[in-house]
Amino acid sequence: MPLSMTNRRRVGFGAIALATAAGLALTGCTASSGGDEGGITANTGPAGDLTANFNPFSATADSTSQGLLYEQLFYYNVLTGADPKPMLGEDYEWNDDGTELTVDLRTGVQWSDGEDFTADDVAYTFQTMLDKPELNRVGFEGTVEAADDDTVVFTFDDTSFVKGPDILGQAAIVPEHVFSKLSDIATDPVEKPVGTGPYMLDTFTPQSYVYKANPNYWQSGKPEVKSIRYIALANNTSATDAIVGGDLDWSSIFIPEADKVLGSNPDVSYVATPLQQITLMTCSNADLGCTGPQTDPAVRQAIYKAMNRDQLNDLAFSGTNKQISPTFMTLGRDDDYISPDVEKETPMTADTEGADALLQSAGYAKGSDGIYAKDGQKLQLEIQVVTGYSDYIAAIDAMAEQLRAVGIEITQSAKSYNEWVAARNNGQFQLTMDSLGQGPSTDPYYLYNGNFDSTTTSPVGEQAINNFARYSNPTVDAAIVAAEQTDDVAAKTEQYFTIQKEIVKDMPYIPVLLQSTLTEFNSAKVTGWPTGDDDTENFPATWKTWDNAQTVLNLKLK
């Protein structure tokens, strides 16, 4: 029986916050060359001096540590949707009703200090989350038990198939013999981390830190790269100069006209990884306190039609972005999940006639200045954006001209990152430009639950969990609940078709483009960097938790 709406658990995004780090600023020091012999240098994202925080339970822990120092049970490739890759876990199985998950662990694994890894460490990790809910970043609700040294069993009160990717793929497993001795597990920065990952912390300063290869690592012969030096740089210009000059081997920054800029160094290449779905988030729900013309679905649909996405891509993103689907499924990867009864792809050119027809049917009329109005109120809207997000700012500038052509007036409000986050989370905006969180796996459930489920939002003035548009649709809510109750792909897909019909009509998030994250590589010392041509590759950004280890483990020294 489906859970009632009042008893539903709010399923969180686990480590999604780390995946939105594309806008992190680069600050700090001067690039150093290449690290130790057999090593590479990468840039980090933190602002100001670096802080030694390697406690994966901490919200401010260094993201590179999850994957390179600490490991999860299975790796989920959010780029390709491939089957989970065994890491500390070798196999897992659910019982028929999704209330028990049994994980068989890898044997012969040691912690970087030489102690044996066992099921007790896994049980300790998850029991800590239950004992201290503020540390429970994967939303684990149940019980956990080490059945023997190599088996751990999770049990749940209700059907919990959808929690699998969070539990299996998003939790950094920690050593009980180290963390049980911390005076305060919530605040201790763990400056001398012990993990099962391919690297160990070697040295740390506020300007840079170095990981060295873990001699006890369970993957024989790996990693070939003996060290990774992470540095901070003043800004994107400094990072670009460092990668072109050969002082930086791995970086993830947006470089306009990347082919031209990077072409002077034959060892440097880059990939553009399309994953982040850029939207105009709307404060859509008047019943929850949203105010402004954007609360009218006709206005949202008109904005959708009025965009010339080809022009936006060329002017703001150097042509690197891709077409998006109004269902927010990734085209190509998720085609089987897209309903045949909805529009599959966004138009790439403007449909001004269609936008005009929508607004006129909704009772809007153009004034002498060419701007639509209704009930004495002009169709004027403000888009919030983070100061310094040059690509988004350029896109909004171009969008303002496009929308004015159909009688919609747009102004731009740039805010500091913290101000922008606060306004977004509390619903204090009309429109804001942001990408949607994708979830711990490619199952559409996570995107739809996080962004469209009414249980994950709040009235304006109160902080929402993920549904920042304040969207509420009982049909969508019911379909999300139904999808939670089954592990049958066909049955879940039918629920996703129902959701898509509603959200394409209501459009609380107006799709813009599928953003390609640029990641730059230098092959002077190593080979094996992603090429963008292989659909089994991982998401290679330097800041991408868990994928970072997959990228480095594929590298070979020249």
Coordinates of C-alpha atoms in Angstrom, one line a residue:
M1 CA 0.0 0.0 0.0
P2 CA 1.4 3.4 -0.9
L3 CA 2.5 5.6 2.0
S4 CA 0.1 8.4 2.8
M5 CA 1.3 11.9 1.9
T6 CA 1.6 12.8 5.6
N7 CA 3.8 9.9 6.4
R8 CA 6.1 10.2 3.4
R9 CA 9.8 10.6 4.0
R10 CA 11.5 13.5 2.4
V11 CA 14.1 11.8 0.2
G12 CA 17.2 14.0 0.1
F13 CA 19.8 14.5 -2.6
G14 CA 22.8 13.1 -0.7
A15 CA 25.8 14.7 -2.2
I16 CA 24.1 16.7 -4.9
A17 CA 25.3 20.0 -3.3
L18 CA 28.8 19.0 -4.4
A19 CA 27.6 18.5 -7.9
T20 CA 26.5 22.1 -8.2
A21 CA 30.0 23.4 -7.4
A22 CA 30.5 24.5 -11.0
G23 CA 30.3 28.1 -9.9
L24 CA 32.9 27.9 -7.2
A25 CA 35.4 30.8 -7.2
L26 CA 39.2 30.2 -7.5
T27 CA 41.4 32.2 -5.2
G28 CA 44.7 32.1 -3.4
C29 CA 48.2 31.3 -4.6
T30 CA 50.5 31.0 -7.6
A31 CA 50.5 27.7 -9.5
S32 CA 53.4 25.3 -8.8
S33 CA 54.7 22.9 -11.3
G34 CA 53.4 19.4 -11.5
G35 CA 53.8 18.1 -7.9
D36 CA 56.3 15.4 -7.2
E37 CA 57.7 13.1 -9.9
G38 CA 55.0 10.9 -11.2
G39 CA 52.4 13.3 -9.9
I40 CA 49.9 15.8 -11.3
T41 CA 48.6 19.2 -10.2
A42 CA 44.9 20.1 -10.1
N43 CA 43.1 23.3 -9.1
T44 CA 40.6 23.5 -6.3
G45 CA 37.5 25.6 -5.8
P46 CA 37.5 27.0 -2.3
A47 CA 37.7 30.7 -1.7
G48 CA 40.5 32.1 0.5
D49 CA 43.0 29.9 2.3
L50 CA 42.4 26.2 2.2
T51 CA 41.1 24.5 5.3
A52 CA 42.1 21.0 6.5
N53 CA 38.7 19.4 6.9
F54 CA 38.7 15.8 5.9
N55 CA 35.7 14.6 7.9
P56 CA 33.1 13.3 5.4
F57 CA 30.3 13.8 7.9
S58 CA 31.0 17.6 7.7
A59 CA 29.0 19.8 5.3
T60 CA 32.3 21.7 4.6
A61 CA 34.6 18.7 4.1
D62 CA 37.0 18.9 1.2
S63 CA 35.0 17.3 -1.7
T64 CA 38.1 15.7 -3.2
S65 CA 38.5 13.5 -0.2
Q66 CA 35.3 11.6 -1.1
G67 CA 36.5 9.2 -3.7
L68 CA 40.3 9.7 -3.3
L69 CA 40.6 9.2 0.4
Y70 CA 37.3 7.7 1.4
E71 CA 35.2 5.3 -0.7
Q72 CA 31.6 4.3 -1.0
L73 CA 30.1 0.8 -1.5
F74 CA 29.3 1.2 -5.2
Y75 CA 30.0 3.9 -7.8
Y76 CA 27.0 5.2 -9.7
N77 CA 27.9 6.8 -13.1
V78 CA 25.4 9.7 -13.3
L79 CA 26.7 10.5 -16.8
T80 CA 25.9 7.2 -18.5
G81 CA 23.5 5.4 -16.1
A82 CA 25.7 2.3 -16.2
D83 CA 25.1 -0.4 -13.7
P84 CA 26.6 0.4 -10.3
K85 CA 30.3 -0.4 -10.1
P86 CA 31.5 -2.5 -7.1
M87 CA 33.8 -0.5 -4.8
L88 CA 33.8 -1.6 -1.1
G89 CA 30.7 -3.6 -1.8
E90 CA 30.9 -6.5 -4.3
D91 CA 27.2 -7.4 -4.6
Y92 CA 23.8 -6.3 -3.1
E93 CA 20.3 -7.7 -3.1
W94 CA 16.9 -6.4 -2.0
N95 CA 14.2 -8.6 -0.7
D96 CA 10.9 -8.7 -2.7
D97 CA 9.1 -5.9 -0.9
G98 CA 12.1 -3.5 -0.7
T99 CA 12.4 -3.6 3.1
E100 CA 15.8 -5.4 3.4
L101 CA 19.0 -4.6 1.6
T102 CA 21.9 -7.1 2.0
V103 CA 25.4 -6.0 0.9
D104 CA 28.3 -8.4 0.4
L105 CA 31.5 -6.6 1.0
R106 CA 34.9 -6.8 -0.7
T107 CA 37.4 -9.0 1.3
G108 CA 41.1 -8.3 1.8
V109 CA 40.6 -4.5 2.0
Q110 CA 42.8 -2.5 4.4
W111 CA 42.5 1.0 5.7
S112 CA 45.4 3.3 4.8
D113 CA 46.9 2.7 8.3
G114 CA 47.0 -1.0 7.8
E115 CA 44.0 -2.0 9.8
D116 CA 41.5 -4.4 8.2
F117 CA 38.2 -3.1 6.7
T118 CA 35.1 -5.1 7.9
A119 CA 31.4 -4.9 8.0
D120 CA 31.6 -3.3 11.4
D121 CA 33.0 -0.2 9.8
V122 CA 30.0 0.0 7.4
A123 CA 27.6 -0.6 10.2
Y124 CA 29.3 2.1 12.3
T125 CA 29.2 4.6 9.5
F126 CA 25.4 4.3 9.1
Q127 CA 24.7 3.9 12.8
T128 CA 26.4 7.2 13.3
M129 CA 24.0 8.8 10.9
L130 CA 21.1 7.4 12.9
D131 CA 22.5 8.5 16.2
K132 CA 23.3 12.0 14.9
P133 CA 20.7 13.1 12.4
E134 CA 22.6 16.2 11.6
L135 CA 25.2 14.0 10.0
N136 CA 22.7 12.0 8.0
R137 CA 23.3 13.5 4.5
V138 CA 22.0 10.5 2.6
G139 CA 18.6 10.4 4.3
F140 CA 19.1 6.9 5.9
E141 CA 16.2 5.8 7.9
G142 CA 16.2 2.2 9.1
T143 CA 18.5 -0.1 11.0
V144 CA 21.9 -1.5 10.0
E145 CA 23.7 -4.7 11.2
A146 CA 27.0 -6.4 10.5
A147 CA 25.8 -10.0 9.9
D148 CA 29.4 -11.2 9.7
D149 CA 32.8 -9.6 8.8
D150 CA 31.8 -9.4 5.1
T151 CA 28.1 -8.8 5.1
V152 CA 26.0 -5.9 6.2
V153 CA 22.2 -5.8 6.3
F154 CA 20.0 -2.7 6.1
T155 CA 16.3 -3.0 7.1
F156 CA 13.5 -0.5 6.6
D157 CA 9.9 -0.1 7.9
D158 CA 8.6 0.6 4.4
T159 CA 9.4 -0.1 0.8
S160 CA 12.7 1.7 0.2
F161 CA 14.1 0.7 -3.2
V162 CA 14.6 4.4 -4.0
K163 CA 17.1 4.8 -1.1
G164 CA 19.5 2.3 -2.7
P165 CA 21.6 4.7 -4.7
D166 CA 22.0 7.1 -1.7
I167 CA 23.0 4.3 0.7
L168 CA 25.1 2.4 -1.7
G169 CA 26.6 5.3 -3.7
Q170 CA 26.7 8.4 -1.6
A171 CA 28.0 7.5 1.8
A172 CA 31.7 7.7 2.6
I173 CA 32.6 4.7 4.7
V174 CA 34.7 5.6 7.7
P175 CA 37.0 3.6 10.0
E176 CA 35.4 2.8 13.3
H177 CA 38.7 2.5 15.1
V178 CA 39.5 6.1 14.2
F179 CA 36.1 7.9 14.3
S180 CA 34.9 6.3 17.5
K181 CA 37.8 8.0 19.3
L182 CA 36.9 11.5 18.1
S183 CA 35.8 13.9 20.9
D184 CA 33.1 15.4 18.6
I185 CA 32.4 13.5 15.4
A186 CA 30.3 16.4 14.1
T187 CA 33.0 19.1 14.4
D188 CA 36.4 17.4 14.4
P189 CA 38.0 18.2 11.0
V190 CA 40.0 14.9 10.9
E191 CA 43.2 16.5 9.8
K192 CA 45.0 13.1 9.6
P193 CA 42.4 11.1 7.6
V194 CA 42.4 7.3 7.3
G195 CA 40.6 5.8 4.4
T196 CA 40.4 2.9 2.0
G197 CA 40.8 5.1 -1.1
P198 CA 43.7 5.2 -3.6
Y199 CA 45.3 8.2 -1.9
M200 CA 46.4 9.4 1.6
L201 CA 47.0 13.0 2.7
D202 CA 50.7 13.8 2.5
T203 CA 51.1 17.5 3.3
F204 CA 48.8 20.4 3.8
T205 CA 49.2 24.1 3.9
P206 CA 46.6 26.9 3.5
Q207 CA 47.9 27.4 -0.1
S208 CA 48.0 23.7 -1.3
Y209 CA 47.8 20.1 -0.2
V210 CA 49.2 16.9 -1.6
Y211 CA 47.7 13.4 -1.8
K212 CA 50.1 10.5 -2.1
A213 CA 49.4 7.0 -3.4
N214 CA 48.0 4.6 -0.7
P215 CA 50.4 1.6 -0.6
N216 CA 47.6 -0.5 0.9
Y217 CA 45.1 0.2 -1.8
W218 CA 43.0 -2.9 -2.8
Q219 CA 43.1 -2.3 -6.6
S220 CA 46.5 -3.9 -7.4
G221 CA 48.8 -1.7 -9.4
K222 CA 46.7 1.4 -8.9
P223 CA 47.0 4.3 -8.8
E224 CA 49.8 4.8 -11.3
V225 CA 49.8 8.6 -10.6
K226 CA 51.9 8.8 -7.4
S227 CA 50.6 12.2 -6.1
I228 CA 48.1 14.9 -6.7
R229 CA 48.8 18.4 -5.7
Y230 CA 45.7 20.6 -5.3
I231 CA 46.2 24.3 -5.4
A232 CA 44.0 27.4 -5.3
L233 CA 44.3 30.1 -8.0
A234 CA 43.3 33.7 -8.0
N235 CA 40.6 33.4 -10.7
N236 CA 39.6 31.8 -13.9
T237 CA 42.2 33.8 -15.8
S238 CA 45.0 32.5 -13.5
A239 CA 43.8 28.9 -14.0
T240 CA 43.6 29.4 -17.8
D241 CA 47.2 30.7 -17.8
A242 CA 48.4 27.8 -15.6
I243 CA 46.8 25.1 -17.8
V244 CA 48.1 26.7 -21.0
G245 CA 51.5 27.2 -19.5
G246 CA 51.8 23.6 -18.4
D247 CA 51.7 24.3 -14.7
L248 CA 48.3 22.7 -14.2
D249 CA 47.3 19.2 -15.3
W250 CA 43.6 19.1 -14.4
S251 CA 41.1 21.9 -14.1
S252 CA 37.4 22.5 -14.5
I253 CA 36.7 26.1 -15.5
F254 CA 34.6 27.7 -18.2
I255 CA 36.9 29.1 -20.9
P256 CA 35.2 31.1 -23.6
E257 CA 36.5 30.0 -27.1
A258 CA 38.3 27.2 -25.4
D259 CA 39.6 25.7 -28.7
K260 CA 41.3 29.0 -29.6
V261 CA 42.6 29.7 -26.0
L262 CA 44.0 26.2 -25.4
G263 CA 45.3 25.6 -28.9
S264 CA 48.7 27.0 -28.2
N265 CA 49.7 24.0 -26.1
P266 CA 49.5 20.7 -28.0
D267 CA 49.4 18.7 -24.7
V268 CA 46.3 20.4 -23.5
S269 CA 42.8 19.1 -24.3
Y270 CA 39.3 19.5 -22.9
V271 CA 36.0 17.8 -22.8
A272 CA 32.5 19.4 -22.5
T273 CA 30.3 17.2 -20.4
P274 CA 26.6 17.9 -20.8
L275 CA 24.7 17.2 -17.5
Q276 CA 23.6 20.3 -15.6
Q277 CA 20.1 21.4 -16.7
I278 CA 19.9 25.2 -16.8
T279 CA 16.5 26.6 -16.0
L280 CA 14.7 29.8 -15.1
M281 CA 13.3 28.8 -11.8
T282 CA 10.1 30.5 -11.1
C283 CA 8.4 31.3 -7.8
S284 CA 5.3 29.7 -9.2
N285 CA 2.8 29.1 -6.5
A286 CA 0.6 32.1 -5.4
D287 CA -1.0 29.9 -2.7
L288 CA 2.5 29.6 -1.0
G289 CA 3.1 33.4 -1.2
C290 CA 4.7 33.9 -4.6
T291 CA 3.8 37.2 -6.3
G292 CA 4.3 38.4 -9.8
P293 CA 3.3 37.6 -13.4
Q294 CA 5.4 34.4 -13.3
T295 CA 2.7 32.7 -11.1
D296 CA 0.6 32.5 -14.3
P297 CA 1.5 29.4 -16.3
A298 CA 0.7 31.2 -19.6
V299 CA 3.5 33.7 -18.8
R300 CA 5.9 30.8 -18.1
Q301 CA 4.9 29.1 -21.3
A302 CA 5.3 32.3 -23.3
I303 CA 8.9 32.8 -21.9
Y304 CA 9.6 29.2 -22.9
K305 CA 8.5 29.9 -26.5
A306 CA 10.1 33.3 -26.8
M307 CA 13.7 32.1 -26.2
N308 CA 16.1 31.7 -29.1
R309 CA 18.3 29.1 -27.5
D310 CA 20.7 28.9 -30.4
Q311 CA 21.5 32.5 -29.9
L312 CA 21.8 32.1 -26.2
N313 CA 24.2 29.3 -26.6
D314 CA 26.4 31.2 -29.0
L315 CA 26.4 34.5 -27.2
A316 CA 26.8 33.2 -23.6
F317 CA 28.2 29.7 -23.7
S318 CA 30.5 29.7 -26.8
G319 CA 28.3 27.1 -28.4
T320 CA 29.2 24.4 -25.9
N321 CA 25.8 23.7 -24.4
K322 CA 23.2 21.3 -25.7
Q323 CA 19.5 21.1 -26.3
I324 CA 17.4 20.3 -23.3
S325 CA 14.1 18.5 -22.8
P326 CA 11.1 20.1 -21.1
T327 CA 10.7 16.8 -19.3
F328 CA 14.2 17.4 -17.8
M329 CA 15.3 14.0 -19.1
T330 CA 18.7 14.0 -20.7
L331 CA 18.3 13.5 -24.4
G332 CA 19.9 10.4 -25.7
R333 CA 20.6 8.9 -22.3
D334 CA 17.0 9.0 -21.1
D335 CA 14.9 8.7 -24.3
D336 CA 13.1 5.5 -23.0
Y337 CA 11.9 7.5 -20.0
I338 CA 10.3 10.3 -22.1
S339 CA 6.5 10.1 -22.7
P340 CA 5.4 10.0 -26.4
D341 CA 2.6 12.3 -25.5
V342 CA 4.7 15.4 -24.6
E343 CA 7.2 17.6 -26.4
K344 CA 10.5 15.8 -26.3
E345 CA 12.9 18.7 -27.1
T346 CA 12.8 22.4 -26.5
P347 CA 12.6 24.6 -29.6
M348 CA 16.0 26.1 -30.3
T349 CA 14.6 29.2 -32.1
A350 CA 12.0 31.7 -30.9
D351 CA 8.3 31.1 -31.6
T352 CA 7.2 34.7 -31.2
E353 CA 3.7 34.1 -32.7
G354 CA 3.1 31.3 -30.3
A355 CA 4.2 33.4 -27.3
D356 CA 1.9 36.2 -28.4
A357 CA -1.0 33.9 -28.8
L358 CA -0.6 32.4 -25.3
L359 CA -0.5 35.8 -23.7
Q360 CA -3.4 37.2 -25.6
S361 CA -5.5 34.1 -24.8
A362 CA -4.6 34.7 -21.1
G363 CA -6.0 38.2 -21.2
Y364 CA -2.8 40.2 -21.7
A365 CA -2.8 43.2 -24.1
K366 CA 0.2 45.2 -25.4
G367 CA 0.6 48.8 -24.3
S368 CA 1.9 51.7 -26.4
D369 CA 5.4 50.8 -25.2
G370 CA 5.1 47.3 -26.7
I371 CA 5.0 45.6 -23.2
Y372 CA 2.0 43.4 -22.3
A373 CA -0.1 44.2 -19.3
K374 CA -3.1 42.7 -17.5
D375 CA -5.4 44.3 -14.9
G376 CA -3.2 47.4 -15.0
Q377 CA 0.0 45.5 -14.2
K378 CA 2.8 45.4 -16.8
L379 CA 4.4 42.1 -17.6
Q380 CA 7.7 43.0 -16.0
L381 CA 9.9 40.4 -14.3
E382 CA 13.2 40.3 -12.5
I383 CA 15.8 37.5 -12.9
Q384 CA 18.2 37.0 -10.1
V385 CA 21.8 35.8 -10.8
V386 CA 25.0 35.4 -8.9
T387 CA 27.5 38.2 -9.3
G388 CA 30.4 37.0 -11.4
Y389 CA 28.6 34.2 -13.2
S390 CA 29.6 35.7 -16.5
D391 CA 28.0 33.1 -18.7
Y392 CA 24.6 33.3 -16.9
I393 CA 24.7 37.1 -16.9
A394 CA 25.4 37.2 -20.7
A395 CA 22.6 34.7 -21.2
I396 CA 20.1 36.9 -19.3
D397 CA 21.2 40.0 -21.2
A398 CA 20.5 38.2 -24.5
M399 CA 17.3 36.8 -23.1
A400 CA 16.0 40.3 -22.1
E401 CA 16.2 41.4 -25.7
Q402 CA 14.5 38.2 -26.9
L403 CA 11.6 38.5 -24.5
R404 CA 11.1 42.2 -25.1
A405 CA 10.4 41.3 -28.7
V406 CA 7.3 39.5 -27.5
G407 CA 6.3 42.1 -25.0
I408 CA 7.9 40.8 -21.8
E409 CA 10.2 43.2 -19.9
I410 CA 13.1 41.6 -18.0
T411 CA 15.5 43.2 -15.6
Q412 CA 18.5 41.5 -14.0
S413 CA 19.5 41.5 -10.3
A414 CA 23.0 40.4 -9.5
K415 CA 23.6 39.2 -5.9
S416 CA 26.5 37.7 -3.9
Y417 CA 26.4 33.9 -3.9
N418 CA 25.2 33.8 -0.3
E419 CA 22.5 36.4 -0.9
W420 CA 21.4 34.5 -4.0
V421 CA 21.2 31.1 -2.2
A422 CA 19.1 32.7 0.6
A423 CA 16.7 34.3 -1.8
R424 CA 16.3 31.1 -3.8
N425 CA 15.8 28.8 -0.8
N426 CA 13.3 31.2 0.8
G427 CA 11.3 31.9 -2.4
Q428 CA 12.2 35.6 -2.4
F429 CA 12.5 35.9 -6.2
Q430 CA 10.3 36.0 -9.3
L431 CA 12.8 34.3 -11.6
T432 CA 16.3 33.0 -10.8
M433 CA 18.8 31.2 -13.1
D434 CA 20.0 27.8 -11.7
S435 CA 20.5 24.2 -12.7
L436 CA 18.4 21.4 -11.3
G437 CA 19.9 18.8 -9.0
Q438 CA 20.1 15.5 -10.7
G439 CA 20.2 13.0 -7.8
P440 CA 22.4 10.0 -6.9
S441 CA 21.6 8.0 -10.0
T442 CA 20.1 8.5 -13.4
D443 CA 16.7 7.2 -12.3
P444 CA 14.2 10.1 -13.0
Y445 CA 12.7 9.6 -9.6
Y446 CA 15.4 11.6 -7.9
L447 CA 15.1 14.7 -10.2
Y448 CA 11.3 14.6 -10.0
N449 CA 11.1 14.0 -6.2
G450 CA 13.6 16.7 -5.4
N451 CA 12.4 19.5 -7.7
F452 CA 8.6 18.8 -8.1
D453 CA 7.4 17.1 -4.9
S454 CA 5.3 19.4 -2.8
T455 CA 6.7 17.8 0.4
T456 CA 10.1 19.2 -0.3
T457 CA 9.0 22.8 -0.5
S458 CA 7.8 25.5 1.9
P459 CA 5.9 28.8 1.9
V460 CA 7.7 31.9 0.8
G461 CA 9.9 33.1 3.6
E462 CA 10.6 29.6 4.8
Q463 CA 13.5 27.5 3.5
A464 CA 12.6 24.8 0.9
I465 CA 14.5 21.6 0.8
N466 CA 14.9 21.3 -3.0
N467 CA 11.6 22.3 -4.7
F468 CA 12.6 26.0 -4.9
A469 CA 9.8 26.8 -7.4
R470 CA 7.2 26.1 -4.7
Y471 CA 5.4 23.8 -7.1
S472 CA 2.5 21.8 -5.9
N473 CA 0.5 19.4 -8.0
P474 CA -1.5 16.5 -6.4
T475 CA -1.2 14.4 -9.6
V476 CA 2.6 14.8 -9.6
D477 CA 2.8 14.0 -5.9
A478 CA 0.7 10.9 -6.2
A479 CA 2.9 9.7 -9.2
I480 CA 6.1 10.2 -7.1
V481 CA 4.6 8.2 -4.3
A482 CA 3.7 5.4 -6.7
A483 CA 7.2 5.3 -8.2
E484 CA 8.6 4.9 -4.7
Q485 CA 6.7 1.7 -4.1
T486 CA 8.2 -0.4 -6.9
D487 CA 11.5 -1.4 -8.4
D488 CA 9.8 -2.3 -11.7
V489 CA 11.2 -0.1 -14.4
A490 CA 8.1 -0.3 -16.6
A491 CA 5.8 0.6 -13.7
K492 CA 7.9 3.5 -12.7
T493 CA 8.2 4.8 -16.2
E494 CA 4.4 5.0 -16.4
Q495 CA 4.4 7.3 -13.4
Y496 CA 7.2 9.4 -14.9
F497 CA 5.0 9.8 -18.0
T498 CA 2.2 11.1 -15.8
I499 CA 4.6 13.6 -14.1
Q500 CA 5.9 14.8 -17.5
K501 CA 2.4 15.6 -18.8
E502 CA 1.8 17.9 -15.8
I503 CA 5.2 19.6 -15.6
V504 CA 5.4 20.3 -19.3
K505 CA 2.0 22.0 -19.0
D506 CA 2.7 23.9 -15.8
M507 CA 6.4 24.6 -16.4
P508 CA 7.5 25.8 -12.9
Y509 CA 11.1 25.5 -14.1
I510 CA 11.5 27.0 -17.6
P511 CA 14.1 24.9 -19.4
V512 CA 16.9 26.8 -21.1
L513 CA 19.9 24.6 -22.1
L514 CA 21.8 21.5 -21.0
Q515 CA 25.0 23.0 -19.7
S516 CA 28.3 21.4 -20.6
T517 CA 30.9 21.5 -17.9
L518 CA 34.4 22.1 -19.3
T519 CA 37.2 20.1 -17.9
E520 CA 40.8 20.7 -19.1
F521 CA 43.7 18.2 -19.1
N522 CA 47.4 18.2 -19.8
S523 CA 48.8 15.0 -21.2
A524 CA 52.5 15.9 -21.0
K525 CA 53.0 13.4 -18.1
V526 CA 50.0 11.1 -18.1
T527 CA 47.6 9.5 -20.5
G528 CA 44.1 8.2 -20.0
W529 CA 42.2 11.5 -19.6
P530 CA 38.6 11.3 -20.8
T531 CA 38.1 12.2 -24.4
G532 CA 34.3 12.8 -24.5
D533 CA 34.0 10.0 -27.1
D534 CA 33.4 7.0 -24.9
D535 CA 29.9 6.6 -23.4
T536 CA 31.4 4.6 -20.5
E537 CA 33.4 7.5 -19.1
N538 CA 32.6 9.2 -15.9
F539 CA 32.0 12.9 -15.1
P540 CA 35.6 14.2 -15.1
A541 CA 35.3 17.6 -13.3
T542 CA 37.9 18.1 -10.6
W543 CA 35.2 18.9 -8.0
K544 CA 32.9 16.0 -8.8
T545 CA 32.7 13.8 -5.7
W546 CA 33.3 10.0 -6.3
D547 CA 34.0 10.6 -10.1
N548 CA 37.3 12.1 -9.1
A549 CA 38.7 8.7 -8.2
Q550 CA 37.4 7.1 -11.4
T551 CA 39.1 9.8 -13.4
V552 CA 42.5 9.4 -11.7
L553 CA 42.5 5.6 -11.5
N554 CA 42.3 5.5 -15.3
L555 CA 45.5 7.5 -15.7
K556 CA 48.8 6.0 -16.8
L557 CA 52.2 7.5 -16.5
K558 CA 54.1 8.2 -19.7

